[in-house]
PDB file of C-alpha atoms in Angstrom:
ATOM      1  CA  MET A  30      30.463 -26.551 115.864  1.00  0.00           C
ATOM      2  CA  ALA A  31      30.714 -29.957 114.437  1.00  0.00           C
ATOM      3  CA  ALA A  32      26.979 -30.325 114.546  1.00  0.00           C
ATOM      4  CA  VAL A  33      26.460 -26.960 112.802  1.00  0.00           C
ATOM      5  CA  THR A  34      28.940 -27.909 110.154  1.00  0.00           C
ATOM      6  CA  ARG A  35      27.116 -31.121 109.477  1.00  0.00           C
ATOM      7  CA  LEU A  36      23.820 -29.267 109.019  1.00  0.00           C
ATOM      8  CA  LEU A  37      25.220 -26.621 106.659  1.00  0.00           C
ATOM      9  CA  ARG A  38      27.340 -28.943 104.545  1.00  0.00           C
ATOM     10  CA  PRO A  39      24.468 -30.226 102.326  1.00  0.00           C
ATOM     11  CA  ASN A  40      23.192 -26.686 101.768  1.00  0.00           C
ATOM     12  CA  LEU A  41      26.632 -25.503 100.751  1.00  0.00           C
ATOM     13  CA  ARG A  42      26.937 -28.372  98.364  1.00  0.00           C
ATOM     14  CA  ASN A  43      23.569 -27.507  96.734  1.00  0.00           C
ATOM     15  CA  LYS A  44      24.531 -23.862  96.554  1.00  0.00           C
ATOM     16  CA  ASN A  45      27.671 -24.647  94.649  1.00  0.00           C
ATOM     17  CA  LYS A  46      25.699 -26.814  92.230  1.00  0.00           C
ATOM     18  CA  LYS A  47      23.281 -23.994  91.536  1.00  0.00           C
ATOM     19  CA  VAL A  48      26.084 -21.625  90.841  1.00  0.00           C
ATOM     20  CA  PHE A  49      27.631 -24.082  88.544  1.00  0.00           C
ATOM     21  CA  VAL A  50      24.403 -24.637  86.642  1.00  0.00           C
ATOM     22  CA  PHE A  51      23.725 -20.892  86.336  1.00  0.00           C
ATOM     23  CA  ARG A  52      27.198 -20.292  84.999  1.00  0.00           C
ATOM     24  CA  SER A  53      26.753 -22.994  82.395  1.00  0.00           C
ATOM     25  CA  ILE A  54      23.385 -21.559  81.256  1.00  0.00           C
ATOM     26  CA  THR A  55      24.763 -18.033  80.962  1.00  0.00           C
ATOM     27  CA  SER A  56      27.722 -19.257  78.962  1.00  0.00           C
ATOM     28  CA  ASN A  57      25.373 -21.033  76.524  1.00  0.00           C
ATOM     29  CA  LEU A  58      23.191 -17.927  76.159  1.00  0.00           C
ATOM     30  CA  THR A  59      26.135 -15.635  75.423  1.00  0.00           C
ATOM     31  CA  ARG A  60      27.339 -18.077  72.791  1.00  0.00           C
ATOM     32  CA  GLU A  61      23.926 -18.164  71.056  1.00  0.00           C
ATOM     33  CA  GLU A  62      23.615 -14.380  71.206  1.00  0.00           C
ATOM     34  CA  SER A  63      26.972 -13.929  69.539  1.00  0.00           C
ATOM     35  CA  GLU A  64      25.941 -16.327  66.766  1.00  0.00           C
ATOM     36  CA  GLN A  65      22.639 -14.517  66.238  1.00  0.00           C
ATOM     37  CA  GLU A  66      24.399 -11.156  65.989  1.00  0.00           C
ATOM     38  CA  ASN A  67      26.561 -12.446  63.174  1.00  0.00           C
ATOM     39  CA  GLU A  68      23.527 -13.795  61.222  1.00  0.00           C
ATOM     40  CA  PHE A  69      21.106 -11.600  59.133  1.00  0.00           C
ATOM     41  CA  ARG A  70      17.763 -11.479  60.817  1.00  0.00           C
ATOM     42  CA  VAL A  71      14.588 -11.763  58.713  1.00  0.00           C
ATOM     43  CA  LEU A  72      11.356 -10.163  59.823  1.00  0.00           C
ATOM     44  CA  ASN A  73       8.541 -12.672  59.393  1.00  0.00           C
ATOM     45  CA  LEU A  74       5.134 -11.099  59.744  1.00  0.00           C
ATOM     46  CA  ARG A  75       3.466 -14.425  59.211  1.00  0.00           C
ATOM     47  CA  SER A  76       4.202 -17.480  61.185  1.00  0.00           C
ATOM     48  CA  VAL A  77       4.920 -19.578  58.129  1.00  0.00           C
ATOM     49  CA  GLN A  78       7.765 -21.909  57.859  1.00  0.00           C
ATOM     50  CA  GLN A  79      10.220 -20.937  55.181  1.00  0.00           C
ATOM     51  CA  ARG A  80      10.883 -23.564  52.633  1.00  0.00           C
ATOM     52  CA  ASP A  81      13.357 -23.441  49.824  1.00  0.00           C
ATOM     53  CA  ALA A  82      11.364 -23.051  46.568  1.00  0.00           C
ATOM     54  CA  LYS A  83      12.402 -25.645  44.140  1.00  0.00           C
ATOM     55  CA  LYS A  84      13.008 -24.457  40.577  1.00  0.00           C
ATOM     56  CA  ARG A  85      10.426 -25.707  38.129  1.00  0.00           C
ATOM     57  CA  GLN A  86      11.881 -27.922  35.542  1.00  0.00           C
ATOM     58  CA  TYR A  87      10.569 -27.458  32.009  1.00  0.00           C
ATOM     59  CA  LYS A  88      10.540 -30.380  29.722  1.00  0.00           C
ATOM     60  CA  LYS A  89      10.881 -29.638  26.062  1.00  0.00           C
ATOM     61  CA  ALA A  90       8.253 -31.254  23.892  1.00  0.00           C
ATOM     62  CA  ASP A  91       9.317 -33.483  21.102  1.00  0.00           C
ATOM     63  CA  VAL A  92       8.680 -31.395  17.980  1.00  0.00           C
ATOM     64  CA  PRO A  93       8.227 -33.497  14.856  1.00  0.00           C
ATOM     65  CA  PRO A  94       9.984 -32.434  11.641  1.00  0.00           C
ATOM     66  CA  PRO A  95       8.119 -30.085   9.236  1.00  0.00           C
ATOM     67  CA  ARG A  96       5.399 -31.597   7.151  1.00  0.00           C
ATOM     68  CA  THR A  97       7.117 -30.463   3.996  1.00  0.00           C
ATOM     69  CA  HIS A  98       9.833 -33.095   4.475  1.00  0.00           C
ATOM     70  CA  LYS A  99       7.220 -35.842   4.112  1.00  0.00           C
ATOM     71  CA  MET A 100       5.220 -34.351   1.253  1.00  0.00           C
ATOM     72  CA  ALA A 101       5.153 -36.119  -2.060  1.00  0.00           C
ATOM     73  CA  THR A 102       5.766 -34.147  -5.234  1.00  0.00           C
ATOM     74  CA  ASP A 103       2.403 -35.202  -6.669  1.00  0.00           C
ATOM     75  CA  GLN A 104       0.363 -34.541  -3.526  1.00  0.00           C
ATOM     76  CA  ASP A 105      -3.089 -32.944  -3.875  1.00  0.00           C
ATOM     77  CA  TRP A 106      -2.523 -29.357  -2.754  1.00  0.00           C
ATOM     78  CA  SER A 107      -6.239 -28.711  -2.192  1.00  0.00           C
ATOM     79  CA  ALA A 108      -6.103 -31.306   0.610  1.00  0.00           C
ATOM     80  CA  VAL A 109      -3.203 -29.468   2.269  1.00  0.00           C
ATOM     81  CA  TRP A 110      -4.625 -25.930   1.953  1.00  0.00           C
ATOM     82  CA  PRO A 111      -8.394 -26.279   1.342  1.00  0.00           C
ATOM     83  CA  ALA A 112      -9.568 -22.889   2.686  1.00  0.00           C
ATOM     84  CA  PRO A 113      -8.229 -19.413   3.589  1.00  0.00           C
ATOM     85  CA  ARG A 114      -5.891 -19.456   6.587  1.00  0.00           C
ATOM     86  CA  SER A 115      -2.791 -17.756   7.944  1.00  0.00           C
ATOM     87  CA  PHE A 116       0.572 -18.717   6.562  1.00  0.00           C
ATOM     88  CA  HIS A 117       2.094 -21.857   8.113  1.00  0.00           C
ATOM     89  CA  PRO A 118       5.754 -22.479   7.230  1.00  0.00           C
ATOM     90  CA  ALA A 119       5.679 -26.217   7.944  1.00  0.00           C
ATOM     91  CA  SER A 120       2.911 -26.775   5.376  1.00  0.00           C
ATOM     92  CA  VAL A 121       4.260 -24.764   2.434  1.00  0.00           C
ATOM     93  CA  PRO A 122       7.061 -26.548   0.535  1.00  0.00           C
ATOM     94  CA  LEU A 123       8.433 -23.324  -0.924  1.00  0.00           C
ATOM     95  CA  PRO A 124      11.523 -21.319   0.137  1.00  0.00           C
ATOM     96  CA  ILE A 125       9.520 -18.129   0.703  1.00  0.00           C
ATOM     97  CA  ARG A 126      11.225 -15.093   2.211  1.00  0.00           C
ATOM     98  CA  GLN A 127       9.799 -11.758   3.253  1.00  0.00           C
ATOM     99  CA  GLY A 128      10.968  -8.852   5.366  1.00  0.00           C
ATOM    100  CA  TYR A 129      14.038  -6.682   5.729  1.00  0.00           C
ATOM    101  CA  ALA A 130      17.401  -7.476   7.219  1.00  0.00           C
ATOM    102  CA  GLU A 131      20.252  -5.015   7.541  1.00  0.00           C
ATOM    103  CA  LYS A 132      22.764  -7.698   6.671  1.00  0.00           C
ATOM    104  CA  GLY A 133      22.199 -10.759   4.564  1.00  0.00           C
ATOM    105  CA  SER A 134      19.085 -11.954   2.798  1.00  0.00           C
ATOM    106  CA  ALA A 135      15.488 -11.505   3.871  1.00  0.00           C
ATOM    107  CA  PRO A 136      14.192 -13.616   6.804  1.00  0.00           C
ATOM    108  CA  SER A 137      13.081 -17.141   5.996  1.00  0.00           C
ATOM    109  CA  LYS A 138       9.538 -18.428   6.308  1.00  0.00           C
ATOM    110  CA  PHE A 139       9.998 -19.868   9.828  1.00  0.00           C
ATOM    111  CA  ALA A 140       8.912 -17.522  12.660  1.00  0.00           C
ATOM    112  CA  ASN A 141       8.244 -14.774  10.135  1.00  0.00           C
ATOM    113  CA  ALA A 142       5.471 -12.444  11.307  1.00  0.00           C
ATOM    114  CA  GLU A 143       5.421 -10.595   7.981  1.00  0.00           C
ATOM    115  CA  LEU A 144       4.166 -13.707   6.206  1.00  0.00           C
ATOM    116  CA  MET A 145       1.553 -14.474   8.841  1.00  0.00           C
ATOM    117  CA  LYS A 146      -0.111 -11.057   9.035  1.00  0.00           C
ATOM    118  CA  ILE A 147      -0.857 -10.626   5.315  1.00  0.00           C
ATOM    119  CA  PRO A 148      -3.600 -12.484   3.400  1.00  0.00           C
ATOM    120  CA  ASN A 149      -2.503 -15.171   0.971  1.00  0.00           C
ATOM    121  CA  PHE A 150      -4.110 -16.944  -1.959  1.00  0.00           C
ATOM    122  CA  LEU A 151      -2.569 -20.376  -1.491  1.00  0.00           C
ATOM    123  CA  HIS A 152      -6.077 -21.862  -1.451  1.00  0.00           C
ATOM    124  CA  LEU A 153      -6.836 -20.477  -4.942  1.00  0.00           C
ATOM    125  CA  THR A 154      -4.315 -22.288  -7.101  1.00  0.00           C
ATOM    126  CA  PRO A 155      -5.412 -23.058 -10.702  1.00  0.00           C
ATOM    127  CA  PRO A 156      -6.097 -26.774 -10.019  1.00  0.00           C
ATOM    128  CA  THR A 157      -8.178 -25.871  -6.952  1.00  0.00           C
ATOM    129  CA  VAL A 158     -10.167 -23.278  -8.877  1.00  0.00           C
ATOM    130  CA  LYS A 159     -10.780 -25.862 -11.589  1.00  0.00           C
ATOM    131  CA  GLN A 160     -12.093 -28.312  -8.988  1.00  0.00           C
ATOM    132  CA  HIS A 161     -14.406 -25.638  -7.588  1.00  0.00           C
ATOM    133  CA  CYS A 162     -15.713 -24.853 -11.057  1.00  0.00           C
ATOM    134  CA  GLU A 163     -16.382 -28.514 -11.760  1.00  0.00           C
ATOM    135  CA  ALA A 164     -18.284 -28.784  -8.476  1.00  0.00           C
ATOM    136  CA  LEU A 165     -20.368 -25.672  -9.252  1.00  0.00           C
ATOM    137  CA  LYS A 166     -21.018 -26.547 -12.881  1.00  0.00           C
ATOM    138  CA  LYS A 167     -24.063 -28.637 -12.025  1.00  0.00           C
ATOM    139  CA  PHE A 168     -25.703 -25.571 -10.466  1.00  0.00           C
ATOM    140  CA  CYS A 169     -25.098 -23.350 -13.535  1.00  0.00           C
ATOM    141  CA  ASN A 170     -27.184 -22.813 -16.656  1.00  0.00           C
ATOM    142  CA  PRO A 171     -25.736 -23.234 -20.170  1.00  0.00           C
ATOM    143  CA  TRP A 172     -24.287 -20.139 -21.838  1.00  0.00           C
ATOM    144  CA  PRO A 173     -27.089 -18.281 -23.655  1.00  0.00           C
ATOM    145  CA  LYS A 174     -27.116 -18.413 -27.416  1.00  0.00           C
ATOM    146  CA  GLY A 175     -26.422 -15.233 -29.311  1.00  0.00           C
ATOM    147  CA  LEU A 176     -23.678 -14.017 -26.937  1.00  0.00           C
ATOM    148  CA  GLU A 177     -20.684 -15.787 -28.439  1.00  0.00           C
ATOM    149  CA  THR A 178     -18.668 -12.651 -29.265  1.00  0.00           C
ATOM    150  CA  ALA A 179     -17.941  -9.334 -27.566  1.00  0.00           C
ATOM    151  CA  GLU A 180     -19.831  -7.421 -30.248  1.00  0.00           C
ATOM    152  CA  LYS A 181     -22.993  -9.352 -29.461  1.00  0.00           C
ATOM    153  CA  TRP A 182     -22.488  -8.660 -25.759  1.00  0.00           C
ATOM    154  CA  LYS A 183     -22.367  -4.948 -26.469  1.00  0.00           C
ATOM    155  CA  ASN A 184     -25.580  -5.083 -28.447  1.00  0.00           C
ATOM    156  CA  HIS A 185     -27.491  -6.698 -25.584  1.00  0.00           C
ATOM    157  CA  PHE A 186     -25.608  -5.132 -22.649  1.00  0.00           C
ATOM    158  CA  PRO A 187     -24.397  -1.675 -23.681  1.00  0.00           C
ATOM    159  CA  ILE A 188     -23.715  -0.424 -20.130  1.00  0.00           C
ATOM    160  CA  ASP A 189     -20.249  -1.062 -18.653  1.00  0.00           C
ATOM    161  CA  ILE A 190     -19.821  -1.060 -14.860  1.00  0.00           C
ATOM    162  CA  VAL A 191     -16.275  -0.837 -13.464  1.00  0.00           C
ATOM    163  CA  THR A 192     -15.490  -1.405  -9.778  1.00  0.00           C
ATOM    164  CA  THR A 193     -12.197  -2.000  -7.965  1.00  0.00           C
ATOM    165  CA  ASP A 194     -11.343  -4.420  -5.141  1.00  0.00           C
ATOM    166  CA  TYR A 195      -8.286  -3.781  -2.973  1.00  0.00           C
ATOM    167  CA  CYS A 196      -6.034  -6.253  -1.165  1.00  0.00           C
ATOM    168  CA  GLN A 197      -4.004  -4.607   1.570  1.00  0.00           C
ATOM    169  CA  ALA A 198      -2.178  -5.348   4.832  1.00  0.00           C
ATOM    170  CA  SER A 199      -4.163  -3.422   7.441  1.00  0.00           C
ATOM    171  CA  PRO A 200      -6.354  -4.150  10.480  1.00  0.00           C
ATOM    172  CA  THR A 201      -9.406  -4.272   8.167  1.00  0.00           C
ATOM    173  CA  ILE A 202      -9.797  -5.707   4.677  1.00  0.00           C
ATOM    174  CA  ARG A 203     -12.239  -2.954   3.681  1.00  0.00           C
ATOM    175  CA  ASN A 204     -10.960  -0.045   1.621  1.00  0.00           C
ATOM    176  CA  PRO A 205     -13.019   3.155   1.310  1.00  0.00           C
ATOM    177  CA  GLU A 206     -12.050   3.494  -2.355  1.00  0.00           C
ATOM    178  CA  ALA A 207     -13.817   0.202  -3.153  1.00  0.00           C
ATOM    179  CA  ARG A 208     -17.184   1.982  -2.961  1.00  0.00           C
ATOM    180  CA  ARG A 209     -16.458   3.891  -6.213  1.00  0.00           C
ATOM    181  CA  VAL A 210     -18.564   2.865  -9.237  1.00  0.00           C
ATOM    182  CA  LYS A 211     -17.870   3.917 -12.830  1.00  0.00           C
ATOM    183  CA  LEU A 212     -20.695   3.656 -15.389  1.00  0.00           C
ATOM    184  CA  SER A 213     -20.057   4.184 -19.103  1.00  0.00           C
ATOM    185  CA  ILE A 214     -22.276   3.868 -22.167  1.00  0.00           C
ATOM    186  CA  LYS A 215     -21.987   4.958 -25.791  1.00  0.00           C
ATOM    187  CA  LEU A 216     -24.261   7.771 -26.860  1.00  0.00           C
ATOM    188  CA  SER A 217     -25.011   5.930 -30.101  1.00  0.00           C
ATOM    189  CA  ASP A 218     -26.576   3.077 -28.082  1.00  0.00           C
ATOM    190  CA  LEU A 219     -29.257   5.443 -26.762  1.00  0.00           C
ATOM    191  CA  LYS A 220     -32.208   6.317 -28.994  1.00  0.00           C
ATOM    192  CA  PHE A 221     -32.746  10.090 -29.269  1.00  0.00           C
ATOM    193  CA  ASP A 222     -34.347  12.587 -31.541  1.00  0.00           C
ATOM    194  CA  ALA A 223     -32.636  15.881 -32.308  1.00  0.00           C
ATOM    195  CA  HIS A 224     -34.231  17.710 -29.379  1.00  0.00           C
ATOM    196  CA  ALA A 225     -33.638  14.920 -26.848  1.00  0.00           C
ATOM    197  CA  LYS A 226     -30.013  14.403 -27.895  1.00  0.00           C
ATOM    198  CA  ASP A 227     -29.183  18.080 -27.526  1.00  0.00           C
ATOM    199  CA  LYS A 228     -30.876  18.275 -24.130  1.00  0.00           C
ATOM    200  CA  PHE A 229     -29.203  15.079 -22.910  1.00  0.00           C
ATOM    201  CA  LEU A 230     -25.753  16.372 -23.844  1.00  0.00           C
ATOM    202  CA  ARG A 231     -26.443  19.592 -21.988  1.00  0.00           C
ATOM    203  CA  LEU A 232     -27.547  17.662 -18.922  1.00  0.00           C
ATOM    204  CA  VAL A 233     -24.477  15.388 -18.767  1.00  0.00           C
ATOM    205  CA  GLY A 234     -22.091  18.238 -19.642  1.00  0.00           C
ATOM    206  CA  GLU A 235     -18.419  17.289 -19.301  1.00  0.00           C
ATOM    207  CA  HIS A 236     -19.259  13.626 -18.632  1.00  0.00           C
ATOM    208  CA  TYR A 237     -19.547  13.122 -22.407  1.00  0.00           C
ATOM    209  CA  ASN A 238     -16.401  12.544 -24.484  1.00  0.00           C
ATOM    210  CA  ARG A 239     -16.869  13.441 -28.151  1.00  0.00           C
ATOM    211  CA  ASP A 240     -13.738  11.551 -29.228  1.00  0.00           C
ATOM    212  CA  THR A 241     -14.885   8.194 -27.859  1.00  0.00           C
ATOM    213  CA  ASP A 242     -18.656   8.906 -27.896  1.00  0.00           C
ATOM    214  CA  LEU A 243     -18.834   7.687 -24.287  1.00  0.00           C
ATOM    215  CA  VAL A 244     -20.967   9.022 -21.442  1.00  0.00           C
ATOM    216  CA  THR A 245     -19.180   8.319 -18.138  1.00  0.00           C
ATOM    217  CA  ILE A 246     -20.743   8.694 -14.681  1.00  0.00           C
ATOM    218  CA  VAL A 247     -18.637   8.132 -11.547  1.00  0.00           C
ATOM    219  CA  THR A 248     -20.355   7.909  -8.152  1.00  0.00           C
ATOM    220  CA  ASP A 249     -18.709   7.738  -4.732  1.00  0.00           C
ATOM    221  CA  ARG A 250     -21.028   9.708  -2.454  1.00  0.00           C
ATOM    222  CA  CYS A 251     -22.597   6.735  -0.684  1.00  0.00           C
ATOM    223  CA  PRO A 252     -20.658   4.513   1.751  1.00  0.00           C
ATOM    224  CA  LEU A 253     -21.534   1.222   0.019  1.00  0.00           C
ATOM    225  CA  ARG A 254     -20.825   0.080  -3.536  1.00  0.00           C
ATOM    226  CA  LYS A 255     -24.395  -1.132  -4.066  1.00  0.00           C
ATOM    227  CA  GLN A 256     -25.732   2.293  -3.126  1.00  0.00           C
ATOM    228  CA  ASN A 257     -23.373   4.040  -5.552  1.00  0.00           C
ATOM    229  CA  TYR A 258     -24.383   1.604  -8.318  1.00  0.00           C
ATOM    230  CA  ASP A 259     -28.067   2.362  -7.765  1.00  0.00           C
ATOM    231  CA  TYR A 260     -27.310   6.086  -7.703  1.00  0.00           C
ATOM    232  CA  ALA A 261     -25.396   5.929 -11.024  1.00  0.00           C
ATOM    233  CA  MET A 262     -28.259   4.032 -12.688  1.00  0.00           C
ATOM    234  CA  TYR A 263     -30.708   6.582 -11.313  1.00  0.00           C
ATOM    235  CA  LEU A 264     -28.702   9.492 -12.770  1.00  0.00           C
ATOM    236  CA  LEU A 265     -28.562   7.870 -16.213  1.00  0.00           C
ATOM    237  CA  THR A 266     -32.274   7.064 -16.175  1.00  0.00           C
ATOM    238  CA  ALA A 267     -33.271  10.518 -14.960  1.00  0.00           C
ATOM    239  CA  CYS A 268     -31.163  12.325 -17.578  1.00  0.00           C
ATOM    240  CA  TYR A 269     -32.453  10.072 -20.373  1.00  0.00           C
ATOM    241  CA  HIS A 270     -36.157  10.570 -19.607  1.00  0.00           C
ATOM    242  CA  GLU A 271     -35.745  14.261 -18.811  1.00  0.00           C
ATOM    243  CA  SER A 272     -34.217  14.849 -22.248  1.00  0.00           C
ATOM    244  CA  PHE A 273     -37.520  13.888 -23.922  1.00  0.00           C
ATOM    245  CA  THR A 274     -39.464  16.401 -21.862  1.00  0.00           C
ATOM    246  CA  THR A 275     -40.391  19.524 -23.829  1.00  0.00           C
ATOM    247  CA  GLU A 276     -41.227  22.615 -21.833  1.00  0.00           C
ATOM    248  CA  SER A 277     -43.867  25.068 -22.979  1.00  0.00           C
ATOM    249  CA  TRP A 278     -41.384  27.876 -23.418  1.00  0.00           C
ATOM    250  CA  GLU A 279     -39.256  25.817 -25.852  1.00  0.00           C
ATOM    251  CA  ALA A 280     -41.892  26.166 -28.599  1.00  0.00           C
ATOM    252  CA  THR A 281     -41.510  29.954 -28.562  1.00  0.00           C
ATOM    253  CA  LYS A 282     -37.760  29.904 -29.163  1.00  0.00           C
ATOM    254  CA  SER A 283     -36.576  31.877 -32.149  1.00  0.00           C
ATOM    255  CA  GLU A 284     -33.506  31.398 -34.305  1.00  0.00           C
ATOM    256  CA  ALA A 285     -31.488  33.733 -32.103  1.00  0.00           C
ATOM    257  CA  ASP A 286     -32.388  31.689 -29.023  1.00  0.00           C
ATOM    258  CA  MET A 287     -31.091  28.385 -30.413  1.00  0.00           C
ATOM    259  CA  GLU A 288     -28.134  26.912 -28.584  1.00  0.00           C
ATOM    260  CA  TYR A 289     -26.814  25.201 -31.714  1.00  0.00           C
ATOM    261  CA  TYR A 290     -27.072  25.536 -35.478  1.00  0.00           C
ATOM    262  CA  HIS A 291     -29.839  23.495 -37.113  1.00  0.00           C
ATOM    263  CA  TYR A 292     -30.123  23.572 -40.890  1.00  0.00           C
ATOM    264  CA  ASP A 293     -33.907  23.053 -41.125  1.00  0.00           C
ATOM    265  CA  ARG A 294     -34.648  25.885 -38.696  1.00  0.00           C
ATOM    266  CA  ASN A 295     -32.221  28.414 -40.215  1.00  0.00           C
ATOM    267  CA  LYS A 296     -32.648  30.907 -43.027  1.00  0.00           C
ATOM    268  CA  SER A 297     -29.623  29.436 -44.754  1.00  0.00           C
ATOM    269  CA  LYS A 298     -31.874  26.618 -45.952  1.00  0.00           C
ATOM    270  CA  GLU A 299     -33.802  29.046 -48.170  1.00  0.00           C
ATOM    271  CA  SER A 300     -30.568  30.553 -49.500  1.00  0.00           C
ATOM    272  CA  VAL A 301     -29.066  27.159 -50.401  1.00  0.00           C
ATOM    273  CA  GLU A 302     -32.245  26.012 -52.189  1.00  0.00           C
ATOM    274  CA  ALA A 303     -32.411  29.308 -54.107  1.00  0.00           C
ATOM    275  CA  ILE A 304     -28.819  28.803 -55.349  1.00  0.00           C
ATOM    276  CA  ILE A 305     -29.466  25.178 -56.349  1.00  0.00           C
ATOM    277  CA  ASN A 306     -32.699  26.042 -58.232  1.00  0.00           C
ATOM    278  CA  TRP A 307     -31.223  29.107 -59.992  1.00  0.00           C
ATOM    279  CA  GLY A 308     -32.779  29.475 -63.449  1.00  0.00           C
ATOM    280  CA  ARG A 309     -35.338  26.739 -62.836  1.00  0.00           C
ATOM    281  CA  THR A 310     -39.093  27.170 -62.413  1.00  0.00           C
ATOM    282  CA  PRO A 311     -40.424  24.105 -60.601  1.00  0.00           C
ATOM    283  CA  ALA A 312     -44.168  23.607 -60.793  1.00  0.00           C
ATOM    284  CA  THR A 313     -44.566  22.503 -57.157  1.00  0.00           C
ATOM    285  CA  ALA A 314     -42.511  22.648 -53.992  1.00  0.00           C
ATOM    286  CA  ASN A 315     -41.721  18.946 -54.267  1.00  0.00           C
ATOM    287  CA  ASP A 316     -40.032  19.508 -57.616  1.00  0.00           C
ATOM    288  CA  LYS A 317     -37.423  21.815 -56.099  1.00  0.00           C
ATOM    289  CA  LEU A 318     -33.867  20.560 -55.699  1.00  0.00           C
ATOM    290  CA  LYS A 319     -32.770  20.178 -52.084  1.00  0.00           C
ATOM    291  CA  ALA A 320     -29.413  20.039 -50.400  1.00  0.00           C
ATOM    292  CA  THR A 321     -27.804  16.651 -49.908  1.00  0.00           C
ATOM    293  CA  ASN A 322     -27.533  15.046 -46.494  1.00  0.00           C
ATOM    294  CA  GLY A 323     -23.740  15.179 -46.671  1.00  0.00           C
ATOM    295  CA  PHE A 324     -23.809  18.930 -47.238  1.00  0.00           C
ATOM    296  CA  ILE A 325     -26.258  19.462 -44.345  1.00  0.00           C
ATOM    297  CA  SER A 326     -24.215  17.390 -41.865  1.00  0.00           C
ATOM    298  CA  SER A 327     -20.912  19.013 -42.897  1.00  0.00           C
ATOM    299  CA  LEU A 328     -22.426  22.487 -42.576  1.00  0.00           C
ATOM    300  CA  GLU A 329     -23.864  21.784 -39.115  1.00  0.00           C
ATOM    301  CA  GLN A 330     -20.565  20.233 -37.993  1.00  0.00           C
ATOM    302  CA  LEU A 331     -18.583  23.212 -39.280  1.00  0.00           C
ATOM    303  CA  ILE A 332     -20.731  25.775 -37.448  1.00  0.00           C
ATOM    304  CA  ASN A 333     -21.331  23.818 -34.223  1.00  0.00           C
ATOM    305  CA  GLU A 334     -17.803  22.457 -33.705  1.00  0.00           C
ATOM    306  CA  GLY A 335     -15.895  25.362 -35.226  1.00  0.00           C
ATOM    307  CA  GLU A 336     -13.519  25.728 -38.109  1.00  0.00           C
ATOM    308  CA  ASN A 337     -10.640  23.297 -38.424  1.00  0.00           C
ATOM    309  CA  GLU A 338      -8.832  21.615 -41.276  1.00  0.00           C
ATOM    310  CA  TYR A 339     -11.014  18.521 -41.296  1.00  0.00           C
ATOM    311  CA  ASN A 340     -14.362  20.362 -41.139  1.00  0.00           C
ATOM    312  CA  LEU A 341     -13.329  22.844 -43.864  1.00  0.00           C
ATOM    313  CA  ASN A 342     -12.157  20.117 -46.247  1.00  0.00           C
ATOM    314  CA  LYS A 343     -15.292  18.067 -45.598  1.00  0.00           C
ATOM    315  CA  TYR A 344     -17.522  21.078 -46.281  1.00  0.00           C
ATOM    316  CA  LYS A 345     -15.574  21.885 -49.445  1.00  0.00           C
ATOM    317  CA  GLU A 346     -15.980  18.367 -50.816  1.00  0.00           C
ATOM    318  CA  GLU A 347     -19.732  18.310 -50.143  1.00  0.00           C
ATOM    319  CA  VAL A 348     -20.252  21.690 -51.836  1.00  0.00           C
ATOM    320  CA  ILE A 349     -18.404  20.505 -54.969  1.00  0.00           C
ATOM    321  CA  LYS A 350     -20.478  17.308 -55.077  1.00  0.00           C
ATOM    322  CA  MET A 351     -23.759  19.147 -54.594  1.00  0.00           C
ATOM    323  CA  LEU A 352     -23.027  21.778 -57.287  1.00  0.00           C
ATOM    324  CA  ASN A 353     -21.539  19.237 -59.718  1.00  0.00           C
ATOM    325  CA  ILE A 354     -18.358  21.242 -60.087  1.00  0.00           C
ATOM    326  CA  GLY A 355     -15.709  19.317 -62.027  1.00  0.00           C
ATOM    327  CA  GLY A 356     -12.013  19.131 -61.163  1.00  0.00           C
ATOM    328  CA  LYS A 357     -10.049  17.586 -58.314  1.00  0.00           C
ATOM    329  CA  VAL A 358      -9.865  19.106 -54.891  1.00  0.00           C
ATOM    330  CA  LYS A 359      -6.288  19.927 -53.846  1.00  0.00           C
TER     331      LYS A 359
END
């Protein structure tokens, strides 16, 4: 028995050690499992080590003070704002405000989108325009002689062209109304005979104003201003040359077919000359007395324009002068 005990003693000792080691491992595992159960597990689909992302630190740039604080009162403005550009608050030494605020005054010029989105004319100040004119003067011809006054301009350039340019706050600077062209000319500046004048007035119709003696043509059919200008000049030229055209059927017109009263082509001419030459026996037709020009014009005006106070008084005065009737007209 003693020998058996000696042989089994080392094995028993090793067995106890193994049990002791196993118990220590199991106790460590149970402790780690309990800690893992208390922690929130994260599912990592990629085997990437998690690192704490450091917050990026932004460094503010050193902004210099506005340029207006360093501007001199006598500084050349054309050097500051030489060409068209958007509004810049640090370059304009003016307390400009624009916009709407429910309370208080309008927003100032700094960070003001209303001032930046509209066109400005800060590059067209009077001194800058004067500098531009001085620079362009060497490319210009001297003012022509004979055009010193507006009356002389009208004599050489009787046609007036009126166009309109628009300045607006919109995505495009083009305005469809800018294509409109207005042409005006006085009827007295055009050379007509009696037939051509009557035909021209019938062609233009309501575009002629008898009070101002102006013929006005407005064109806006074409998309471009240049096209409308060419179209207006074409209309004026076509009406002017067409008025001198005499059709074959116009020679056969009788007195009843006339559109207006004409003294020389009316029977009233014979009646007036018979009254003036009453009791006289002229030897030839040239010796007969004829109506005065004032009487003829007043009679044509009275019949063509209609009866009114002015036309009746004018006709009355011309009849008294022609018949040499004494007394004052009341």
